[in-house]
Amino acid sequence: MAIDTTVGPAEPDAPRRSGRLVPPWLRGYRRAWLRPDVIAGVVVWSVVVPQAVAYAQIAGLPPQAGLTAAPGALVGYALLGTSRTLVVGATTATAALSASAVGPLANGDAERFVQLSAALAVVTAVVLVCSGLLRLGAVADLISKPVMTGFLFGLGLTIAVGQLPKVLGVDDPGGDFFPRLWGVLGELGDVQPATAAVGGLSIVLLVVLRRVTPAVPGVLVVLVLSIVVSWLFDLKAHGVDVVGTLPSALPDPSIPDLRDGDIAALIGTGFGVMFLSTEGIGVARGLATRDGYTVDASRELVAFGGANLLSGLSQGFVQSGGASQTAAADRAGGRTQLASVVAAVLVLLTGAFLAPLFEDLPQAALGAIVIVAVAGFWRVDELRRFARLRRTALVLSLTALVGVLVLGVLPGLIVAAALSLVLLIRLLSRPPLGTLGRDPATGVWGRLDRHPGAEPAAGVTVVRSDGPLFYANIVYVREWILATAGAERSRAVVIDLSTAGDLDVETLDALAELADALEKRGVDLRLASVLAPALGALERSGLADRVEIATTIDAAVSADGPRTPSPSRP
């Protein structure tokens, strides 16, 4: 879908003008975009309404909560976001996280459950906005794909098992994945035939529509058909559980009622929602890259915060970037966020005039919608790809998956976040190190283990780290250099610092200690390809007066290389 790149977020100075009150997509809006945006808005509405109703159930809330939350989330992101087509709404992951966090605090009180769910959305909004203002959008780059894949796989299984009682018409045994699965299996003899038929046929129809006619909103089709069939054949009289009477599904702006300690209990989950929001940012970035503009990750966090604030104040629950809703808007040809605004208006009209139509909606159909939705998380193909590319990635995925199934959603999320953090720390604390040699034909220096034609310098060990040097890895680097220099009986050690943009205090101290240790062995320490910030740090520490600093590796290896390059060197 070609989009004019001269307006909206595609403008080169868009980030500098992000503080303007007028949304970027509205500046320079073209009349020709109105029709595709309105059509896309109708399509988004057809996807958002059934998902909002179904995902409210995942969050442990009545169906109307999804309809009251959606308009604010759609408009909030449309006003603040930098993506043209990302649609923010209820998602399975954030809804499940909300239920797992709110349930223990509500302690069986339905009204308190509603208030805490709305409060979590407000707390999440504060976390997201503060993170965005602090320019923490880079968190989206810190989440390991294998870890997120495993977490979502386990989350999908947990949600699906939680919906099985509705689909089969049996009592919900409760508990985490394994206890609940065991309980459901023990009740298979009590399956309600009519309920199972509705649930099973809904699943089949959803799968067939998705494969045969992906452009048709299958969720809406199943929703409408199940309501019509339920009304015509009075399925409630045949033992099929239905949604029942719905109160007003219009947003009722109010501040959630909180007790002492509620905010402290919910703030950790707010950071968990930020963790899950990285998936929505990834969707926005992918579309932006395809269409030739950029997305500001930190501004996206602020926009998600605005969406959650309006949702929470409307007695809703946490919201995030939705992949399926966004895909629907994109396929429909939506050009800007006006599609989300149109969808928000239509959802408001639905809540005002069509809410009674949901009273005959079978719970089994809602359960089927949820199960088919989370089936997209079961990425067996990705696990196979991880196994083929790197076994450690598969181990990370499976660890995150098992963590969710064994520990539950919120602890599983903590495990997933910790795995990403541990992986990052491991990569930074143990950078790839190698000795360098010179290609006689080209004069280029490269690692000996990667360039068979390279020749080591006689009597000189040239080393380089393929990552930055800083306090977390410099001790490891220092010990590796000492061991390597000792093994090669070198008269000099040259460290290529071309990958070190700057040097912190610990790194400067470690280099001084390395120089002392090498000097005791009669070995010179020389530094090559030092960048200007690192050179300034070496000079301030006095280390520049103790070791030889050269502009190039060749100069450092040569006995008569220049001592100190110009401080103005780039």
PDB file of C-alpha atoms in Angstrom, residues 73-313:
ATOM      1  CA  ALA A  73      -8.092   3.537  23.849  1.00  0.00           C
ATOM      2  CA  LEU A  74      -8.670   4.115  20.138  1.00  0.00           C
ATOM      3  CA  VAL A  75      -8.895   7.897  20.440  1.00  0.00           C
ATOM      4  CA  GLY A  76      -6.064   8.191  22.978  1.00  0.00           C
ATOM      5  CA  TYR A  77      -3.586   6.514  20.675  1.00  0.00           C
ATOM      6  CA  ALA A  78      -4.883   8.323  17.586  1.00  0.00           C
ATOM      7  CA  LEU A  79      -4.124  11.679  19.232  1.00  0.00           C
ATOM      8  CA  LEU A  80      -0.644  10.801  20.517  1.00  0.00           C
ATOM      9  CA  GLY A  81       0.793   7.925  18.458  1.00  0.00           C
ATOM     10  CA  THR A  82       3.344   8.128  15.662  1.00  0.00           C
ATOM     11  CA  SER A  83       2.142   5.127  13.654  1.00  0.00           C
ATOM     12  CA  ARG A  84      -0.361   5.773  10.893  1.00  0.00           C
ATOM     13  CA  THR A  85      -2.165   2.460  11.115  1.00  0.00           C
ATOM     14  CA  LEU A  86      -1.508   0.851  14.517  1.00  0.00           C
ATOM     15  CA  VAL A  87      -4.768   0.137  16.329  1.00  0.00           C
ATOM     16  CA  VAL A  88      -4.745   0.057  20.133  1.00  0.00           C
ATOM     17  CA  GLY A  89      -7.320  -2.025  21.958  1.00  0.00           C
ATOM     18  CA  ALA A  90      -7.819  -5.081  24.119  1.00  0.00           C
ATOM     19  CA  THR A  91      -5.262  -7.852  23.622  1.00  0.00           C
ATOM     20  CA  THR A  92      -5.185 -11.369  24.993  1.00  0.00           C
ATOM     21  CA  ALA A  93      -1.816 -10.928  26.689  1.00  0.00           C
ATOM     22  CA  THR A  94      -2.605  -7.709  28.562  1.00  0.00           C
ATOM     23  CA  ALA A  95      -6.094  -8.947  29.488  1.00  0.00           C
ATOM     24  CA  ALA A  96      -4.658 -12.141  30.973  1.00  0.00           C
ATOM     25  CA  LEU A  97      -2.006 -10.170  32.847  1.00  0.00           C
ATOM     26  CA  SER A  98      -4.687  -7.877  34.246  1.00  0.00           C
ATOM     27  CA  ALA A  99      -6.774 -10.784  35.514  1.00  0.00           C
ATOM     28  CA  SER A 100      -3.787 -12.477  37.144  1.00  0.00           C
ATOM     29  CA  ALA A 101      -2.798  -9.279  38.972  1.00  0.00           C
ATOM     30  CA  VAL A 102      -6.267  -8.095  40.008  1.00  0.00           C
ATOM     31  CA  GLY A 103      -7.757 -11.444  41.048  1.00  0.00           C
ATOM     32  CA  PRO A 104      -5.789 -11.947  44.285  1.00  0.00           C
ATOM     33  CA  LEU A 105      -6.376  -8.332  45.334  1.00  0.00           C
ATOM     34  CA  ALA A 106     -10.141  -8.425  44.671  1.00  0.00           C
ATOM     35  CA  ASN A 107     -10.555 -11.562  46.802  1.00  0.00           C
ATOM     36  CA  GLY A 108     -13.834 -12.555  45.140  1.00  0.00           C
ATOM     37  CA  ASP A 109     -15.442  -9.102  45.297  1.00  0.00           C
ATOM     38  CA  ALA A 110     -16.845  -8.464  41.777  1.00  0.00           C
ATOM     39  CA  GLU A 111     -17.185  -4.685  42.184  1.00  0.00           C
ATOM     40  CA  ARG A 112     -13.684  -4.365  43.583  1.00  0.00           C
ATOM     41  CA  PHE A 113     -12.417  -6.468  40.673  1.00  0.00           C
ATOM     42  CA  VAL A 114     -13.888  -3.910  38.255  1.00  0.00           C
ATOM     43  CA  GLN A 115     -12.394  -0.979  40.181  1.00  0.00           C
ATOM     44  CA  LEU A 116      -8.958  -2.594  40.408  1.00  0.00           C
ATOM     45  CA  SER A 117      -8.959  -3.432  36.692  1.00  0.00           C
ATOM     46  CA  ALA A 118      -9.659   0.217  35.872  1.00  0.00           C
ATOM     47  CA  ALA A 119      -7.065   1.325  38.428  1.00  0.00           C
ATOM     48  CA  LEU A 120      -4.461  -0.939  36.833  1.00  0.00           C
ATOM     49  CA  ALA A 121      -5.092   0.790  33.495  1.00  0.00           C
ATOM     50  CA  VAL A 122      -4.526   4.199  35.126  1.00  0.00           C
ATOM     51  CA  VAL A 123      -1.386   3.034  36.957  1.00  0.00           C
ATOM     52  CA  THR A 124      -0.114   1.522  33.710  1.00  0.00           C
ATOM     53  CA  ALA A 125      -0.773   4.835  31.980  1.00  0.00           C
ATOM     54  CA  VAL A 126       1.445   6.638  34.491  1.00  0.00           C
ATOM     55  CA  VAL A 127       4.214   4.049  34.069  1.00  0.00           C
ATOM     56  CA  LEU A 128       4.057   4.255  30.274  1.00  0.00           C
ATOM     57  CA  VAL A 129       3.939   8.046  30.084  1.00  0.00           C
ATOM     58  CA  CYS A 130       6.822   8.470  32.539  1.00  0.00           C
ATOM     59  CA  SER A 131       8.857   5.857  30.656  1.00  0.00           C
ATOM     60  CA  GLY A 132       8.194   7.611  27.367  1.00  0.00           C
ATOM     61  CA  LEU A 133       9.114  11.038  28.750  1.00  0.00           C
ATOM     62  CA  LEU A 134      12.346   9.535  30.090  1.00  0.00           C
ATOM     63  CA  ARG A 135      13.038   8.248  26.555  1.00  0.00           C
ATOM     64  CA  LEU A 136      12.920   4.614  27.597  1.00  0.00           C
ATOM     65  CA  GLY A 137      11.470   3.475  24.290  1.00  0.00           C
ATOM     66  CA  ALA A 138      14.688   1.537  23.737  1.00  0.00           C
ATOM     67  CA  VAL A 139      13.212  -1.103  26.072  1.00  0.00           C
ATOM     68  CA  ALA A 140      11.503  -2.410  22.947  1.00  0.00           C
ATOM     69  CA  ASP A 141      14.945  -3.398  21.661  1.00  0.00           C
ATOM     70  CA  LEU A 142      15.976  -5.227  24.833  1.00  0.00           C
ATOM     71  CA  ILE A 143      13.371  -7.982  24.767  1.00  0.00           C
ATOM     72  CA  SER A 144      14.743 -11.175  23.283  1.00  0.00           C
ATOM     73  CA  LYS A 145      12.562 -12.582  20.507  1.00  0.00           C
ATOM     74  CA  PRO A 146      13.000 -16.205  21.665  1.00  0.00           C
ATOM     75  CA  VAL A 147      11.989 -15.205  25.211  1.00  0.00           C
ATOM     76  CA  MET A 148       8.896 -13.304  24.026  1.00  0.00           C
ATOM     77  CA  THR A 149       7.945 -16.166  21.698  1.00  0.00           C
ATOM     78  CA  GLY A 150       8.146 -18.683  24.536  1.00  0.00           C
ATOM     79  CA  PHE A 151       6.226 -16.447  26.937  1.00  0.00           C
ATOM     80  CA  LEU A 152       3.399 -15.865  24.455  1.00  0.00           C
ATOM     81  CA  PHE A 153       3.293 -19.585  23.610  1.00  0.00           C
ATOM     82  CA  GLY A 154       2.818 -20.454  27.267  1.00  0.00           C
ATOM     83  CA  LEU A 155       0.362 -17.601  27.753  1.00  0.00           C
ATOM     84  CA  GLY A 156      -1.700 -18.831  24.807  1.00  0.00           C
ATOM     85  CA  LEU A 157      -1.886 -22.332  26.275  1.00  0.00           C
ATOM     86  CA  THR A 158      -2.880 -20.929  29.683  1.00  0.00           C
ATOM     87  CA  ILE A 159      -5.649 -18.768  28.207  1.00  0.00           C
ATOM     88  CA  ALA A 160      -6.945 -21.594  26.009  1.00  0.00           C
ATOM     89  CA  VAL A 161      -7.217 -24.002  28.949  1.00  0.00           C
ATOM     90  CA  GLY A 162      -9.043 -21.288  30.879  1.00  0.00           C
ATOM     91  CA  GLN A 163     -11.642 -21.059  28.093  1.00  0.00           C
ATOM     92  CA  LEU A 164     -12.231 -24.815  27.777  1.00  0.00           C
ATOM     93  CA  PRO A 165     -14.875 -24.949  30.542  1.00  0.00           C
ATOM     94  CA  LYS A 166     -16.972 -22.376  28.652  1.00  0.00           C
ATOM     95  CA  VAL A 167     -16.597 -24.249  25.365  1.00  0.00           C
ATOM     96  CA  LEU A 168     -17.446 -27.640  26.901  1.00  0.00           C
ATOM     97  CA  GLY A 169     -20.087 -26.513  29.385  1.00  0.00           C
ATOM     98  CA  VAL A 170     -18.315 -27.884  32.473  1.00  0.00           C
ATOM     99  CA  ASP A 171     -17.406 -26.296  35.802  1.00  0.00           C
ATOM    100  CA  ASP A 172     -14.211 -24.280  35.864  1.00  0.00           C
ATOM    101  CA  PRO A 173     -11.820 -25.938  38.349  1.00  0.00           C
ATOM    102  CA  GLY A 174      -9.646 -22.800  38.527  1.00  0.00           C
ATOM    103  CA  GLY A 175      -5.928 -22.711  39.262  1.00  0.00           C
ATOM    104  CA  ASP A 176      -2.902 -22.393  37.014  1.00  0.00           C
ATOM    105  CA  PHE A 177      -2.337 -24.317  33.796  1.00  0.00           C
ATOM    106  CA  PHE A 178      -1.683 -27.873  34.984  1.00  0.00           C
ATOM    107  CA  PRO A 179      -4.241 -28.031  37.834  1.00  0.00           C
ATOM    108  CA  ARG A 180      -6.904 -26.486  35.602  1.00  0.00           C
ATOM    109  CA  LEU A 181      -6.103 -28.801  32.683  1.00  0.00           C
ATOM    110  CA  TRP A 182      -6.232 -31.837  34.957  1.00  0.00           C
ATOM    111  CA  GLY A 183      -9.546 -30.633  36.398  1.00  0.00           C
ATOM    112  CA  VAL A 184     -11.100 -30.123  32.960  1.00  0.00           C
ATOM    113  CA  LEU A 185      -9.966 -33.572  31.817  1.00  0.00           C
ATOM    114  CA  GLY A 186     -11.611 -35.034  34.899  1.00  0.00           C
ATOM    115  CA  GLU A 187     -14.945 -33.450  33.935  1.00  0.00           C
ATOM    116  CA  LEU A 188     -15.085 -34.656  30.338  1.00  0.00           C
ATOM    117  CA  GLY A 189     -17.852 -37.067  31.302  1.00  0.00           C
ATOM    118  CA  ASP A 190     -20.048 -34.096  32.245  1.00  0.00           C
ATOM    119  CA  VAL A 191     -19.722 -32.176  28.962  1.00  0.00           C
ATOM    120  CA  GLN A 192     -22.931 -30.325  28.025  1.00  0.00           C
ATOM    121  CA  PRO A 193     -23.667 -31.482  24.432  1.00  0.00           C
ATOM    122  CA  ALA A 194     -25.387 -28.327  23.161  1.00  0.00           C
ATOM    123  CA  THR A 195     -22.667 -26.093  24.610  1.00  0.00           C
ATOM    124  CA  ALA A 196     -19.885 -28.242  23.168  1.00  0.00           C
ATOM    125  CA  ALA A 197     -21.622 -28.187  19.784  1.00  0.00           C
ATOM    126  CA  VAL A 198     -21.768 -24.375  19.788  1.00  0.00           C
ATOM    127  CA  GLY A 199     -18.154 -24.096  20.886  1.00  0.00           C
ATOM    128  CA  GLY A 200     -16.851 -26.714  18.466  1.00  0.00           C
ATOM    129  CA  LEU A 201     -18.730 -25.359  15.459  1.00  0.00           C
ATOM    130  CA  SER A 202     -17.591 -21.826  16.290  1.00  0.00           C
ATOM    131  CA  ILE A 203     -13.951 -22.949  16.328  1.00  0.00           C
ATOM    132  CA  VAL A 204     -14.332 -24.801  13.024  1.00  0.00           C
ATOM    133  CA  LEU A 205     -16.048 -21.838  11.372  1.00  0.00           C
ATOM    134  CA  LEU A 206     -13.409 -19.389  12.609  1.00  0.00           C
ATOM    135  CA  VAL A 207     -10.569 -21.546  11.304  1.00  0.00           C
ATOM    136  CA  VAL A 208     -12.241 -22.129   7.931  1.00  0.00           C
ATOM    137  CA  LEU A 209     -13.054 -18.456   7.420  1.00  0.00           C
ATOM    138  CA  ARG A 210      -9.505 -17.454   8.331  1.00  0.00           C
ATOM    139  CA  ARG A 211      -8.017 -19.856   5.770  1.00  0.00           C
ATOM    140  CA  VAL A 212     -10.575 -19.556   2.954  1.00  0.00           C
ATOM    141  CA  THR A 213     -11.592 -15.879   3.151  1.00  0.00           C
ATOM    142  CA  PRO A 214      -9.056 -14.045   5.333  1.00  0.00           C
ATOM    143  CA  ALA A 215     -10.452 -10.667   4.264  1.00  0.00           C
ATOM    144  CA  VAL A 216     -13.824 -11.470   5.884  1.00  0.00           C
ATOM    145  CA  PRO A 217     -14.017 -10.569   9.615  1.00  0.00           C
ATOM    146  CA  GLY A 218     -14.602 -14.116  10.785  1.00  0.00           C
ATOM    147  CA  VAL A 219     -14.915 -13.140  14.443  1.00  0.00           C
ATOM    148  CA  LEU A 220     -17.825 -10.816  13.630  1.00  0.00           C
ATOM    149  CA  VAL A 221     -19.463 -13.488  11.458  1.00  0.00           C
ATOM    150  CA  VAL A 222     -19.290 -16.053  14.270  1.00  0.00           C
ATOM    151  CA  LEU A 223     -20.512 -13.504  16.790  1.00  0.00           C
ATOM    152  CA  VAL A 224     -23.571 -12.586  14.721  1.00  0.00           C
ATOM    153  CA  LEU A 225     -24.391 -16.179  13.726  1.00  0.00           C
ATOM    154  CA  SER A 226     -24.130 -17.457  17.290  1.00  0.00           C
ATOM    155  CA  ILE A 227     -26.421 -14.695  18.558  1.00  0.00           C
ATOM    156  CA  VAL A 228     -28.998 -15.374  15.815  1.00  0.00           C
ATOM    157  CA  VAL A 229     -28.924 -19.144  16.359  1.00  0.00           C
ATOM    158  CA  SER A 230     -29.128 -18.705  20.127  1.00  0.00           C
ATOM    159  CA  TRP A 231     -32.172 -16.458  19.774  1.00  0.00           C
ATOM    160  CA  LEU A 232     -33.949 -18.591  17.166  1.00  0.00           C
ATOM    161  CA  PHE A 233     -33.518 -21.892  18.988  1.00  0.00           C
ATOM    162  CA  ASP A 234     -33.556 -20.537  22.553  1.00  0.00           C
ATOM    163  CA  LEU A 235     -30.243 -22.196  23.374  1.00  0.00           C
ATOM    164  CA  LYS A 236     -30.452 -20.951  26.949  1.00  0.00           C
ATOM    165  CA  ALA A 237     -33.409 -23.270  27.502  1.00  0.00           C
ATOM    166  CA  HIS A 238     -31.221 -26.156  26.268  1.00  0.00           C
ATOM    167  CA  GLY A 239     -28.558 -25.549  28.900  1.00  0.00           C
ATOM    168  CA  VAL A 240     -26.263 -23.259  26.916  1.00  0.00           C
ATOM    169  CA  ASP A 241     -24.855 -20.479  29.079  1.00  0.00           C
ATOM    170  CA  VAL A 242     -25.347 -17.021  27.520  1.00  0.00           C
ATOM    171  CA  VAL A 243     -24.060 -13.547  28.353  1.00  0.00           C
ATOM    172  CA  GLY A 244     -27.399 -12.433  29.793  1.00  0.00           C
ATOM    173  CA  THR A 245     -28.655  -8.955  30.589  1.00  0.00           C
ATOM    174  CA  LEU A 246     -26.139  -6.194  29.961  1.00  0.00           C
ATOM    175  CA  PRO A 247     -26.222  -2.800  31.651  1.00  0.00           C
ATOM    176  CA  SER A 248     -25.210   0.326  29.751  1.00  0.00           C
ATOM    177  CA  ALA A 249     -22.119  -0.219  27.626  1.00  0.00           C
ATOM    178  CA  LEU A 250     -21.323   3.485  27.356  1.00  0.00           C
ATOM    179  CA  PRO A 251     -18.180   4.849  29.060  1.00  0.00           C
ATOM    180  CA  ASP A 252     -18.923   6.284  32.511  1.00  0.00           C
ATOM    181  CA  PRO A 253     -15.972   8.580  33.278  1.00  0.00           C
ATOM    182  CA  SER A 254     -14.890   8.232  36.907  1.00  0.00           C
ATOM    183  CA  ILE A 255     -11.774   7.838  39.005  1.00  0.00           C
ATOM    184  CA  PRO A 256     -11.288   4.221  40.177  1.00  0.00           C
ATOM    185  CA  ASP A 257     -11.937   3.630  43.875  1.00  0.00           C
ATOM    186  CA  LEU A 258      -8.650   2.599  45.472  1.00  0.00           C
ATOM    187  CA  ARG A 259      -7.623   1.430  48.920  1.00  0.00           C
ATOM    188  CA  ASP A 260      -4.351   1.888  50.750  1.00  0.00           C
ATOM    189  CA  GLY A 261      -1.624  -0.129  49.130  1.00  0.00           C
ATOM    190  CA  ASP A 262      -3.438  -0.753  45.839  1.00  0.00           C
ATOM    191  CA  ILE A 263      -1.107   1.432  43.785  1.00  0.00           C
ATOM    192  CA  ALA A 264       1.982  -0.227  45.234  1.00  0.00           C
ATOM    193  CA  ALA A 265       0.461  -3.649  44.489  1.00  0.00           C
ATOM    194  CA  LEU A 266      -0.352  -2.736  40.886  1.00  0.00           C
ATOM    195  CA  ILE A 267       2.708  -0.781  39.797  1.00  0.00           C
ATOM    196  CA  GLY A 268       4.771  -3.914  39.087  1.00  0.00           C
ATOM    197  CA  THR A 269       2.066  -5.144  36.723  1.00  0.00           C
ATOM    198  CA  GLY A 270       2.141  -1.743  35.038  1.00  0.00           C
ATOM    199  CA  PHE A 271       5.773  -2.383  34.130  1.00  0.00           C
ATOM    200  CA  GLY A 272       4.705  -5.827  32.942  1.00  0.00           C
ATOM    201  CA  VAL A 273       2.244  -4.215  30.539  1.00  0.00           C
ATOM    202  CA  MET A 274       5.086  -2.004  29.289  1.00  0.00           C
ATOM    203  CA  PHE A 275       7.059  -5.208  28.665  1.00  0.00           C
ATOM    204  CA  LEU A 276       4.175  -6.615  26.608  1.00  0.00           C
ATOM    205  CA  SER A 277       3.692  -3.305  24.779  1.00  0.00           C
ATOM    206  CA  THR A 278       6.959  -3.923  22.967  1.00  0.00           C
ATOM    207  CA  GLU A 279       5.052  -6.286  20.697  1.00  0.00           C
ATOM    208  CA  GLY A 280       2.767  -3.446  19.604  1.00  0.00           C
ATOM    209  CA  ILE A 281       5.759  -1.174  19.034  1.00  0.00           C
ATOM    210  CA  GLY A 282       7.275  -3.913  16.898  1.00  0.00           C
ATOM    211  CA  VAL A 283       4.109  -4.067  14.766  1.00  0.00           C
ATOM    212  CA  ALA A 284       4.159  -0.274  14.348  1.00  0.00           C
ATOM    213  CA  ARG A 285       7.840  -0.303  13.360  1.00  0.00           C
ATOM    214  CA  GLY A 286       7.313  -3.043  10.813  1.00  0.00           C
ATOM    215  CA  LEU A 287       4.540  -1.141   9.045  1.00  0.00           C
ATOM    216  CA  ALA A 288       6.491   2.114   9.209  1.00  0.00           C
ATOM    217  CA  THR A 289       9.567   0.506   7.652  1.00  0.00           C
ATOM    218  CA  ARG A 290       7.463  -0.935   4.859  1.00  0.00           C
ATOM    219  CA  ASP A 291       5.766   2.385   4.117  1.00  0.00           C
ATOM    220  CA  GLY A 292       8.839   4.594   4.375  1.00  0.00           C
ATOM    221  CA  TYR A 293       8.485   6.531   7.610  1.00  0.00           C
ATOM    222  CA  THR A 294       9.720   6.223  11.180  1.00  0.00           C
ATOM    223  CA  VAL A 295       8.100   5.484  14.522  1.00  0.00           C
ATOM    224  CA  ASP A 296       9.315   7.062  17.763  1.00  0.00           C
ATOM    225  CA  ALA A 297       9.351   4.223  20.320  1.00  0.00           C
ATOM    226  CA  SER A 298       9.379   6.583  23.315  1.00  0.00           C
ATOM    227  CA  ARG A 299       6.469   8.575  21.915  1.00  0.00           C
ATOM    228  CA  GLU A 300       4.653   5.275  21.391  1.00  0.00           C
ATOM    229  CA  LEU A 301       4.921   4.557  25.118  1.00  0.00           C
ATOM    230  CA  VAL A 302       3.348   7.949  25.838  1.00  0.00           C
ATOM    231  CA  ALA A 303       0.575   7.185  23.324  1.00  0.00           C
ATOM    232  CA  PHE A 304      -0.087   3.782  24.909  1.00  0.00           C
ATOM    233  CA  GLY A 305      -0.214   5.596  28.238  1.00  0.00           C
ATOM    234  CA  GLY A 306      -2.836   8.010  26.923  1.00  0.00           C
ATOM    235  CA  ALA A 307      -4.906   5.100  25.620  1.00  0.00           C
ATOM    236  CA  ASN A 308      -4.765   3.329  28.993  1.00  0.00           C
ATOM    237  CA  LEU A 309      -5.597   6.499  30.913  1.00  0.00           C
ATOM    238  CA  LEU A 310      -8.811   7.032  28.956  1.00  0.00           C
ATOM    239  CA  SER A 311      -9.635   3.331  29.220  1.00  0.00           C
ATOM    240  CA  GLY A 312      -9.135   3.300  32.988  1.00  0.00           C
ATOM    241  CA  LEU A 313     -11.181   6.445  33.530  1.00  0.00           C
TER     242      LEU A 313
END
